Short mmCIF file of C-alpha atoms in Angstrom, two decimals:
data_model
loop_
_atom_site.label_atom_id
_atom_site.label_comp_id
_atom_site.label_asym_id
_atom_site.label_seq_id
_atom_site.Cartn_x
_atom_site.Cartn_y
_atom_site.Cartn_z
CA MET G 25 44.38 17.91 -0.33
CA LEU G 26 47.92 19.13 0.18
CA ARG G 27 46.84 22.67 -0.69
CA ARG G 28 44.25 22.51 2.09
CA LEU G 29 46.90 21.23 4.48
CA ARG G 30 49.19 24.21 3.82
CA LEU G 31 46.40 26.69 4.37
CA ALA G 32 45.43 25.11 7.67
CA CYS G 33 48.93 25.03 9.19
CA CYS G 34 51.79 27.44 9.82
CA PRO G 35 53.22 26.70 6.42
CA PRO G 36 55.18 23.45 6.69
CA SER G 37 57.62 22.31 4.07
CA ARG G 38 56.55 19.62 1.62
CA ALA G 39 59.04 17.24 3.23
CA ALA G 40 57.56 17.86 6.68
CA VAL G 41 54.03 17.20 5.40
CA PHE G 42 54.98 13.86 3.89
CA ALA G 43 57.04 12.89 6.95
CA VAL G 44 54.02 13.34 9.20
CA LEU G 45 51.75 11.55 6.75
CA SER G 46 54.06 8.58 6.48
CA LEU G 47 54.28 8.21 10.26
CA VAL G 48 50.49 8.31 10.67
CA ALA G 49 49.90 6.12 7.63
CA SER G 50 52.18 3.35 8.83
CA ALA G 51 50.18 3.13 12.06
CA CYS G 52 46.66 3.57 10.64
CA LEU G 53 46.34 2.41 7.06
CA SER G 54 46.15 -1.25 8.04
CA GLN G 55 43.03 -0.46 10.08
CA LEU G 56 41.10 1.02 7.15
CA PRO G 57 39.14 -0.88 4.47
CA GLU G 58 41.11 -2.57 1.72
CA ASN G 59 41.30 -1.02 -1.74
CA ARG G 60 40.23 2.39 -0.44
CA ASP G 61 43.60 4.15 -0.50
CA GLU G 62 42.22 7.45 -1.73
CA ILE G 63 39.68 7.57 1.13
CA ALA G 64 42.31 6.48 3.64
CA LEU G 65 44.61 9.30 2.55
CA GLU G 66 41.79 11.83 2.75
CA LEU G 67 40.89 10.63 6.25
CA LEU G 68 44.50 10.98 7.41
CA ILE G 69 44.93 14.47 6.01
CA GLY G 70 41.57 15.53 7.37
CA PHE G 71 42.60 14.31 10.80
CA LEU G 72 45.84 16.30 10.66
CA VAL G 73 44.17 19.58 9.70
CA GLY G 74 41.08 19.26 11.88
CA ASN G 75 38.83 18.73 8.86
CA ASN G 76 36.03 16.15 8.72
CA PRO G 77 36.23 14.24 5.42
CA ASP G 78 33.57 11.75 6.54
CA PHE G 79 30.79 14.26 5.95
CA SER G 80 29.97 16.80 3.29
CA ALA G 81 26.62 18.12 2.12
CA THR G 82 25.09 20.67 -0.22
CA ARG G 83 21.52 21.83 -0.66
CA VAL G 84 20.08 24.17 -3.28
CA SER G 85 16.53 25.54 -3.29
CA ARG G 86 14.19 27.85 -5.16
CA SER G 87 12.83 31.16 -3.84
CA SER G 88 10.31 31.93 -6.61
CA PRO G 89 7.69 29.93 -8.55
CA GLN G 90 8.70 27.93 -11.64
CA SER G 91 6.20 27.08 -14.36
CA ILE G 92 5.95 23.36 -15.19
CA ALA G 93 4.30 22.66 -18.57
CA SER G 94 1.81 19.82 -18.81
CA GLY G 95 3.25 16.53 -20.06
CA VAL G 96 6.84 17.80 -20.16
CA ASP G 97 9.66 16.59 -17.90
CA THR G 98 11.15 19.85 -16.60
CA ALA G 99 14.42 20.21 -14.69
CA LEU G 100 13.89 22.22 -11.53
CA ALA G 101 15.95 25.42 -11.57
CA PHE G 102 17.45 26.54 -8.27
CA ASP G 103 18.44 30.11 -7.48
CA GLN G 104 19.97 29.87 -4.01
CA ILE G 105 22.48 27.73 -2.12
CA ASP G 106 21.24 26.90 1.39
CA PHE G 107 24.54 25.33 2.44
CA ALA G 108 27.62 23.92 0.73
CA THR G 109 30.47 22.01 2.32
CA GLY G 110 32.91 19.44 1.00
CA SER G 111 33.16 17.54 -2.25
CA PHE G 112 30.50 19.04 -4.53
CA ALA G 113 30.32 21.63 -7.26
CA VAL G 114 27.13 23.60 -7.81
CA VAL G 115 26.34 24.40 -11.45
CA PRO G 116 23.38 26.82 -11.48
CA ALA G 117 23.37 27.17 -15.28
CA THR G 118 22.43 23.50 -15.66
CA ASN G 119 20.67 23.05 -12.29
CA ASN G 120 23.08 20.26 -11.37
CA LEU G 121 25.11 19.18 -8.36
CA VAL G 122 28.40 17.62 -9.48
CA VAL G 123 30.11 14.90 -7.43
CA ARG G 124 33.87 15.28 -7.06
CA THR G 125 34.72 12.10 -5.13
CA GLU G 126 33.50 8.53 -5.72
CA ASP G 127 31.60 7.39 -2.65
CA LEU G 128 28.22 6.57 -1.12
CA TYR G 129 25.69 9.43 -1.25
CA LEU G 130 22.25 10.20 0.07
CA LEU G 131 20.13 11.99 -2.55
CA ASN G 132 17.07 13.97 -1.47
CA GLY G 133 14.80 16.16 -3.55
CA GLY G 134 11.49 17.93 -3.03
CA VAL G 135 8.90 19.93 -4.96
CA GLU G 136 5.63 21.63 -4.08
CA PHE G 137 3.05 22.41 -6.76
CA GLN G 138 0.47 25.16 -6.46
CA ALA G 139 -3.20 24.15 -6.31
CA HIS G 140 -4.64 22.42 -9.38
CA GLY G 141 -7.23 19.66 -9.24
CA VAL G 142 -6.42 17.62 -12.37
CA GLY G 143 -3.81 15.01 -13.29
CA SER G 144 -0.72 13.52 -11.70
CA ARG G 145 2.37 15.09 -10.17
CA THR G 146 5.79 13.46 -10.57
CA LEU G 147 9.28 14.10 -9.22
CA ARG G 148 12.32 12.11 -10.32
CA PHE G 149 16.08 12.23 -10.05
CA LEU G 150 17.69 13.13 -13.37
CA ASP G 151 21.16 11.73 -13.89
CA PRO G 152 22.90 13.17 -16.98
CA ALA G 153 25.96 11.04 -16.15
CA ALA G 154 23.81 7.89 -16.58
CA VAL G 155 24.44 6.33 -13.17
CA ALA G 156 22.17 3.30 -13.41
CA GLY G 157 18.93 3.42 -11.47
CA THR G 158 19.27 6.89 -9.97
CA GLN G 159 15.67 8.07 -10.22
CA SER G 160 12.43 7.79 -8.28
CA THR G 161 8.89 9.10 -8.63
CA ARG G 162 6.01 10.11 -6.38
CA GLY G 163 2.70 10.59 -8.14
CA LEU G 164 -0.20 12.68 -6.80
CA PHE G 165 -3.33 13.83 -8.50
CA THR G 166 -5.21 16.65 -6.84
CA SER G 167 -5.02 19.92 -4.92
CA THR G 168 -1.84 21.57 -3.66
CA THR G 169 0.67 18.74 -3.69
CA ALA G 170 4.17 18.25 -2.31
CA HIS G 171 6.48 15.28 -2.68
CA SER G 172 9.92 14.26 -1.50
CA ILE G 173 12.16 11.52 -2.94
CA SER G 174 15.28 9.90 -1.51
CA MET G 175 17.88 7.36 -2.54
CA LEU G 176 21.14 5.86 -1.28
CA ARG G 177 23.53 5.50 -4.21
CA GLU G 178 27.19 5.00 -5.00
CA LEU G 179 28.22 7.82 -7.34
CA SER G 180 31.38 8.25 -9.41
CA ALA G 181 33.50 11.38 -9.57
CA GLY G 182 31.99 13.67 -12.19
CA ALA G 183 28.43 12.39 -11.80
CA THR G 184 25.87 15.19 -12.11
CA ILE G 185 22.57 15.05 -10.23
CA ALA G 186 19.42 17.09 -10.84
CA VAL G 187 15.67 16.64 -10.32
CA GLN G 188 12.84 16.77 -12.83
CA ALA G 189 9.20 17.58 -12.18
CA SER G 190 6.25 16.83 -14.43
CA GLN G 191 2.48 17.02 -14.29
CA THR G 192 -0.49 16.07 -16.47
CA SER G 193 -3.13 18.70 -15.68
CA GLY G 194 -3.49 19.83 -19.30
CA SER G 195 -2.08 23.30 -18.61
CA ALA G 196 0.96 24.82 -16.91
CA VAL G 197 1.18 24.56 -13.10
CA ASP G 198 3.61 26.62 -11.01
CA THR G 199 5.69 25.39 -8.14
CA THR G 200 5.43 27.32 -4.88
CA SER G 201 8.14 29.63 -3.57
CA GLU G 202 8.52 27.69 -0.30
CA ALA G 203 11.75 26.03 0.80
CA THR G 204 10.17 22.61 0.14
CA THR G 205 11.35 22.79 -3.50
CA GLN G 206 14.97 21.71 -3.11
CA LEU G 207 17.77 19.26 -3.95
CA SER G 208 20.39 18.02 -1.49
CA LEU G 209 23.34 15.66 -1.80
CA THR G 210 25.10 14.22 1.26
CA ARG G 211 28.29 12.18 1.23
CA LEU G 212 28.30 9.17 3.56
CA ASN G 213 31.87 7.94 3.63
CA ARG G 214 32.13 4.13 3.47
CA ALA G 215 35.45 4.21 5.35
CA VAL G 216 33.54 4.83 8.60
CA ALA G 217 30.08 3.37 7.84
CA SER G 218 29.39 0.09 6.08
CA ALA G 219 26.73 0.18 3.39
CA ALA G 220 24.97 -1.81 0.70
CA PHE G 221 22.75 -1.10 -2.30
CA VAL G 222 20.74 -3.84 -4.03
CA ARG G 223 18.27 -3.64 -6.91
CA LYS G 224 16.03 -5.74 -9.10
CA THR G 225 17.16 -6.95 -12.51
CA ALA G 226 14.02 -9.03 -13.16
CA VAL G 227 10.31 -8.28 -12.86
CA GLN G 228 8.42 -9.69 -9.89
CA ALA G 229 4.69 -10.37 -9.88
CA VAL G 230 2.77 -9.05 -6.85
CA SER G 231 -0.70 -10.51 -6.32
CA ALA G 232 -3.60 -8.34 -5.20
CA SER G 233 -4.12 -7.69 -1.48
CA ILE G 234 -1.04 -9.67 -0.38
CA GLN G 235 1.95 -7.97 1.24
CA THR G 236 4.86 -9.40 -0.75
CA ALA G 237 8.57 -9.50 0.10
CA VAL G 238 10.58 -7.83 -2.68
CA THR G 239 13.54 -9.81 -4.00
CA PHE G 240 16.77 -8.31 -5.35
CA GLN G 241 19.14 -9.93 -7.83
CA THR G 242 21.99 -7.41 -8.23
CA VAL G 243 24.40 -5.93 -5.67
CA ASP G 244 25.96 -2.62 -6.67
CA TYR G 245 28.08 -2.57 -3.50
CA ASP G 246 28.14 -4.28 -0.11
CA THR G 247 30.81 -3.34 2.42
CA GLY G 248 29.11 -4.92 5.43
CA GLY G 249 28.13 -8.45 4.34
CA TYR G 250 24.42 -7.57 4.24
CA TYR G 251 23.32 -9.47 1.11
CA SER G 252 23.15 -13.19 0.45
CA ALA G 253 22.12 -14.68 -2.90
CA ALA G 254 20.41 -17.44 -0.91
CA GLN G 255 18.14 -14.85 0.79
CA GLN G 256 17.40 -12.26 -1.87
CA ASP G 257 14.47 -10.73 0.01
CA ARG G 258 16.47 -9.23 2.91
CA LEU G 259 19.59 -7.45 4.11
CA THR G 260 21.06 -9.00 7.26
CA ILE G 261 22.78 -6.94 9.96
CA GLN G 262 26.28 -8.07 10.96
CA GLU G 263 27.03 -5.37 13.54
CA SER G 264 24.67 -3.70 16.01
CA GLY G 265 24.24 0.02 15.39
CA VAL G 266 22.08 2.84 14.06
CA TYR G 267 21.11 2.39 10.42
CA LEU G 268 19.57 4.45 7.64
CA ILE G 269 17.39 2.33 5.32
CA VAL G 270 15.82 3.63 2.09
CA GLY G 271 13.57 1.51 -0.12
CA ASN G 272 12.26 2.37 -3.62
CA ALA G 273 9.58 0.49 -5.54
CA ARG G 274 7.98 0.87 -8.98
CA LEU G 275 4.78 -0.94 -9.95
CA GLY G 276 4.42 -1.28 -13.71
CA VAL G 277 0.72 -0.54 -14.14
CA THR G 278 -0.66 2.76 -15.42
CA GLY G 279 -3.94 4.60 -14.97
CA VAL G 280 -5.41 2.05 -12.53
CA ALA G 281 -7.07 3.25 -9.33
CA GLY G 282 -6.50 1.66 -5.95
CA THR G 283 -4.03 1.65 -3.09
CA ARG G 284 -0.25 1.21 -3.18
CA GLY G 285 1.80 0.47 -0.06
CA VAL G 286 5.50 -0.09 0.63
CA ASP G 287 6.86 -1.08 4.06
CA LEU G 288 10.23 -1.57 5.71
CA LEU G 289 9.97 -4.71 7.84
CA VAL G 290 12.45 -5.87 10.49
CA ASN G 291 12.81 -9.58 11.19
CA SER G 292 14.59 -9.52 14.54
CA ALA G 293 17.17 -12.05 15.68
CA THR G 294 14.75 -13.03 18.47
CA GLY G 295 12.07 -14.13 16.00
CA SER G 296 9.62 -11.22 16.01
CA SER G 297 8.72 -9.16 12.92
CA PHE G 298 7.51 -5.57 12.83
CA THR G 299 7.13 -2.63 10.45
CA ILE G 300 9.45 0.35 11.08
CA ALA G 301 8.19 2.64 8.27
CA ARG G 302 5.36 2.72 5.75
CA ASP G 303 4.24 4.74 2.73
CA GLN G 304 0.68 4.01 1.60
CA ARG G 305 -1.20 6.10 -0.95
CA SER G 306 -3.72 6.24 -3.78
CA ALA G 307 -2.45 5.26 -7.20
CA ALA G 308 -1.47 8.11 -9.52
CA ALA G 309 -4.05 9.10 -12.12
CA THR G 310 -1.58 8.49 -14.95
CA GLY G 311 1.88 6.99 -15.24
CA GLU G 312 3.53 4.14 -13.42
CA GLY G 313 3.57 4.41 -9.63
CA ASN G 314 6.85 4.90 -7.81
CA GLN G 315 7.25 5.17 -4.05
CA ASP G 316 10.04 5.37 -1.50
CA VAL G 317 10.14 4.79 2.23
CA SER G 318 12.87 5.63 4.78
CA ALA G 319 13.75 4.97 8.40
CA VAL G 320 16.56 5.48 10.90
CA TYR G 321 16.56 2.56 13.33
CA SER G 322 18.74 0.81 15.93
CA LEU G 323 19.34 -2.75 14.75
CA ASN G 324 21.11 -5.69 16.34
CA ALA G 325 23.46 -8.21 14.79
CA GLY G 326 21.34 -10.98 13.30
CA ASP G 327 18.36 -8.73 12.51
CA SER G 328 17.31 -8.46 8.88
CA VAL G 329 15.42 -5.79 6.92
CA SER G 330 13.12 -6.41 3.98
CA LEU G 331 11.04 -4.28 1.62
CA ARG G 332 7.38 -5.31 1.33
CA TYR G 333 4.93 -4.20 -1.37
CA TYR G 334 1.12 -4.16 -1.47
CA HIS G 335 -1.61 -3.23 -3.96
CA ASN G 336 -5.32 -4.00 -4.15
CA ASN G 337 -6.01 -4.08 -7.88
CA ALA G 338 -7.47 -7.21 -9.42
CA GLY G 339 -4.86 -9.69 -10.58
CA ALA G 340 -1.08 -9.59 -10.34
CA HIS G 341 1.06 -6.62 -11.38
CA ASN G 342 4.82 -6.50 -11.82
CA LEU G 343 7.41 -4.65 -9.79
CA GLU G 344 9.84 -3.26 -12.34
CA PHE G 345 13.61 -2.85 -12.54
CA PRO G 346 15.99 -1.11 -12.06
CA LEU G 347 13.90 1.40 -10.09
CA THR G 348 12.97 -1.10 -7.37
CA SER G 349 15.88 -1.06 -4.95
CA MET G 350 16.98 -0.88 -1.32
CA GLY G 351 19.96 0.82 0.32
CA ILE G 352 21.31 0.60 3.85
CA ALA G 353 24.06 2.53 5.65
CA ARG G 354 25.42 2.19 9.18
CA LEU G 355 25.50 5.74 10.52
CA ASP G 356 27.45 5.30 13.74
CA SER G 357 31.22 4.94 13.69
CA ASN G 358 33.24 1.88 14.65
CA PRO G 359 33.63 0.63 17.30
CA VAL G 360 31.18 2.81 19.26
CA SER G 361 28.61 5.39 18.25
CA SER G 362 29.95 8.92 17.86
CA ARG G 363 26.79 10.52 16.44
CA SER G 364 23.87 11.93 18.37
CA VAL G 365 20.53 10.24 17.67
CA LEU G 366 16.92 11.10 18.51
CA ARG G 367 13.97 8.77 18.11
CA ARG G 368 10.56 9.71 19.46
CA SER G 369 7.09 8.44 18.56
CA ALA G 370 3.41 8.99 19.18
CA PRO G 371 1.88 7.51 22.35
CA ALA G 372 -0.60 4.63 22.30
CA ALA G 373 -3.38 7.05 23.28
CA VAL G 374 -5.17 8.30 20.18
CA GLN G 375 -4.44 11.85 19.00
CA SER G 376 -7.26 13.41 17.05
CA ILE G 377 -6.26 15.84 14.27
CA PRO G 378 -8.98 18.46 13.60
CA ALA G 379 -9.96 19.31 10.02
CA GLY G 380 -8.48 22.40 8.43
CA VAL G 381 -5.90 23.10 11.16
CA ALA G 382 -2.15 22.36 10.94
CA THR G 383 -1.64 20.50 14.23
CA ALA G 384 1.58 19.65 16.09
CA VAL G 385 1.95 15.89 16.49
CA VAL G 386 2.37 14.65 20.06
CA LEU G 387 5.58 12.58 20.24
CA SER G 388 5.75 11.89 23.96
CA GLU G 389 7.37 8.43 23.69
CA VAL G 390 11.10 9.26 23.67
CA GLU G 391 13.12 6.12 22.95
CA ARG G 392 16.46 7.89 22.60
CA ALA G 393 17.62 11.49 22.90
CA ASP G 394 21.39 12.04 22.88
CA ALA G 395 23.32 15.20 23.78
CA ALA G 396 22.42 17.13 20.62
CA PHE G 397 18.71 17.12 21.49
CA SER G 398 16.27 18.21 24.16
CA ALA G 399 12.97 16.33 23.99
CA THR G 400 11.25 17.39 27.21
CA ASP G 401 8.39 19.06 25.33
CA THR G 402 5.80 16.57 24.03
CA THR G 403 5.59 18.13 20.54
CA THR G 404 8.86 20.05 20.12
CA THR G 405 12.49 18.94 19.85
CA THR G 406 15.12 21.59 20.60
CA ILE G 407 18.53 21.34 18.96
CA ALA G 408 21.43 21.70 21.40
CA GLU G 409 24.35 21.60 18.94
CA THR G 410 24.84 23.39 15.63
CA GLY G 411 25.40 21.03 12.71
CA PHE G 412 23.96 19.05 9.80
CA TYR G 413 21.03 16.78 10.57
CA LEU G 414 19.19 13.97 8.82
CA LEU G 415 15.47 13.99 9.68
CA VAL G 416 13.03 11.16 8.97
CA ALA G 417 9.33 11.64 9.75
CA SER G 418 6.32 9.38 9.39
CA ALA G 419 2.62 9.57 10.19
CA GLU G 420 -0.34 7.25 9.64
CA PHE G 421 -4.04 8.18 9.67
CA VAL G 422 -7.02 5.87 10.10
CA ASN G 423 -8.77 5.09 6.84
CA GLN G 424 -10.98 7.75 5.33
CA ASN G 425 -10.74 7.56 1.58
CA PHE G 426 -11.14 11.13 0.48
CA ALA G 427 -9.58 14.56 1.02
CA ARG G 428 -6.02 15.67 1.65
CA ARG G 429 -3.29 14.58 4.08
CA ASP G 430 -0.17 16.67 4.81
CA LEU G 431 2.94 15.80 6.81
CA ASN G 432 5.26 18.75 7.52
CA ILE G 433 8.68 19.03 9.15
CA ASN G 434 8.75 22.51 10.67
CA VAL G 435 11.90 24.31 11.85
CA ASN G 436 11.29 27.38 14.03
CA GLY G 437 7.65 27.37 12.95
CA SER G 438 8.19 27.20 9.16
CA ALA G 439 7.89 24.15 6.92
CA VAL G 440 11.22 22.95 5.48
CA ALA G 441 9.86 19.67 4.05
CA ARG G 442 6.37 18.50 3.16
CA GLU G 443 4.52 15.50 1.80
CA ALA G 444 0.94 16.33 0.71
CA ARG G 445 -1.47 14.09 -1.21
CA LEU G 446 -4.90 12.46 -1.31
CA ALA G 447 -5.66 9.70 1.15
CA SER G 448 -5.48 6.08 -0.01
CA THR G 449 -8.77 4.71 -1.30
CA THR G 450 -8.71 1.77 1.13
CA GLY G 451 -6.77 1.06 4.30
CA ASN G 452 -4.92 3.57 6.43
CA GLY G 453 -3.03 6.44 4.82
CA SER G 454 0.69 6.63 5.61
CA LEU G 455 3.13 9.44 4.79
CA ASN G 456 6.91 9.14 5.02
CA LEU G 457 9.41 11.98 4.62
CA LEU G 458 13.22 12.30 4.68
CA HIS G 459 15.04 15.64 4.79
CA MET G 460 18.57 17.06 5.24
CA GLN G 461 18.81 20.32 7.22
CA GLN G 462 21.52 22.56 8.68
CA LEU G 463 20.37 23.45 12.21
CA ASN G 464 21.66 25.82 14.86
CA ALA G 465 21.69 25.40 18.62
CA GLY G 466 18.31 26.61 19.90
CA ASP G 467 16.37 25.73 16.72
CA THR G 468 13.11 23.85 17.26
CA VAL G 469 11.72 20.97 15.20
CA GLN G 470 8.09 19.88 15.06
CA LEU G 471 5.96 17.51 13.00
CA ARG G 472 2.68 19.05 11.90
CA MET G 473 -0.28 17.27 10.31
CA PHE G 474 -3.09 18.69 8.21
CA GLN G 475 -6.26 17.10 6.83
CA ASN G 476 -9.47 18.47 5.34
CA THR G 477 -12.03 15.66 5.65
CA GLY G 478 -14.51 17.96 7.39
CA GLY G 479 -14.19 16.20 10.75
CA ASN G 480 -11.59 14.93 13.20
CA LEU G 481 -9.22 12.18 12.05
CA ASP G 482 -7.25 9.89 14.36
CA LEU G 483 -3.50 9.41 14.14
CA ILE G 484 -2.17 5.84 14.51
CA SER G 485 0.77 5.62 16.90
CA ALA G 486 2.50 2.55 15.43
CA ASN G 487 3.87 4.34 12.35
CA SER G 488 4.00 7.95 13.56
CA PHE G 489 7.48 9.08 14.58
CA LEU G 490 10.38 11.53 14.24
CA GLN G 491 13.98 10.34 13.88
CA ILE G 492 16.97 12.70 13.75
CA VAL G 493 20.68 11.94 13.38
CA LYS G 494 23.46 14.53 13.66
CA LEU G 495 25.79 13.61 10.80
CA ASP G 496 28.81 15.86 11.39
#
C-alpha cells in the first residue's frame, strides 16, 4: 500500500505519509466497521491517492476450442486476460485466479460446448484452496449448450479459484471459441456494502409439485443483520437499497426426468409476495441437478428474500448441503446510493419470438435508468460512462416441452454471455444469467432470445428483464 502511495504522489517522506494517515484515521476510523482494520487502512490510503479499493475485478477467457473428454472433470484453460484490476493474481499455468485480500467476492464462470446430442453438460467452480461450498453446477443434455454459474462467497487471502467442465456424451466434445467461455472474480468490499452468506448443513425433503421454501442452518458471515435462527427460510432487509441476491440449489436425485425450478421470492414489508427471478429447466440426463438464480433489486427495510425450490418427480427428494446456499450484498453505498442502476423489463403485451431467429427482446418498461445509461430505445441500452458493470438477465417462455431455448447478453452486436438448453418438460421455461463486463461509453447492450420449436413462442413479461449496476 505504501509503495502505491509513493508512486501516486510527488514523493513524500515516510514521516509525511504517516502524519497524513494518522490525521485522517483519527477522524474516520470510528465510522468504519469494527474489526476491519486492514480494510479501513486500505480505504484511507485509497482515498488519499485517488484509488478505489472498494472495487477490483479480473476476467480471463478462451479464444480457441478446448477438448473436454467424456466423464472427466476438466479444468478450463484460459489464454487471454480480458481485464485485470486490483487484488488478484492470474496464474495461467494452473488456470487459476488467486485472491490476495480476504473479502466478499462475486464468482462468475461460463462455458459453451459445441453441438453434440448425447449426455449431460456440467460446469462447477473448482477450489484448490478448499473454501467450503464454493462450487455449482448447471446440467444440460442436448445440442449446442452454454451455461453460466455464479456465487457470492467470502474468500481468504491465497484462495485459488478455477472452473471445471465435464460432459457424458461418450466421446470428446470441444468448447467453442466464443467469449462465453470465461471466469471472472469481483471483489465486493464489505466496508461499504453489507452482506451475508448462508448455507444448508442438513438435507431438506422437497415434495413433488410443491414450491418449497429452502431453510439454511449455517451463517458464514452476516454484516447486515439479515439472518435469524428463528426464521431460517429468509434473509430480512434492515436498510433500504439496491441488492444483489444469488441463490444456489442442489437436488440429490440422479438420472430422473422432469422439471426443476428455483425462484427468488420477495416478501414485502407491506404483506405482498412476488417472484423477482426464476430458473426452470429439464433435469440433467445424468448426475445430480444444480441450479443458480440471480437478481439485482431495490428492496425496502422490512422486506425479506427467500429461495424456493420446485420439482415434479414422484415422491420427495432431498436438497443437499453444502451446495444449497444463498448470498446477498447491498450494492449502494451508505448513506445514499453512489452507483448507477438500470432496471428494465418486458411489457405486459405479449412478444412473440419466431423460430430459428435470434430476436432482440423488447424491454420498454424502464423502472430505473441512472446517469450511466440511456434506455430510450425499446430493445437497446446505451452505456454513457466507461466502467465495470454487473449485468443480470432473465427470460421466461410459455410452456412447450421440446427444442432449444437461448438467452444471450449481446454487447455491440456480439454475445458476451449465453445460457442455452432444452426447454423444461412441463411448465414455463425460465433462463437466468449473470455476467461481469467492462464497458465503454457508447457501447450497446441487448438481450436476444432464440428458440427452434418450428413456430412462434411467446415471451412472458413477469420474469423477463435486464438489470445493470455500474460497480466502480
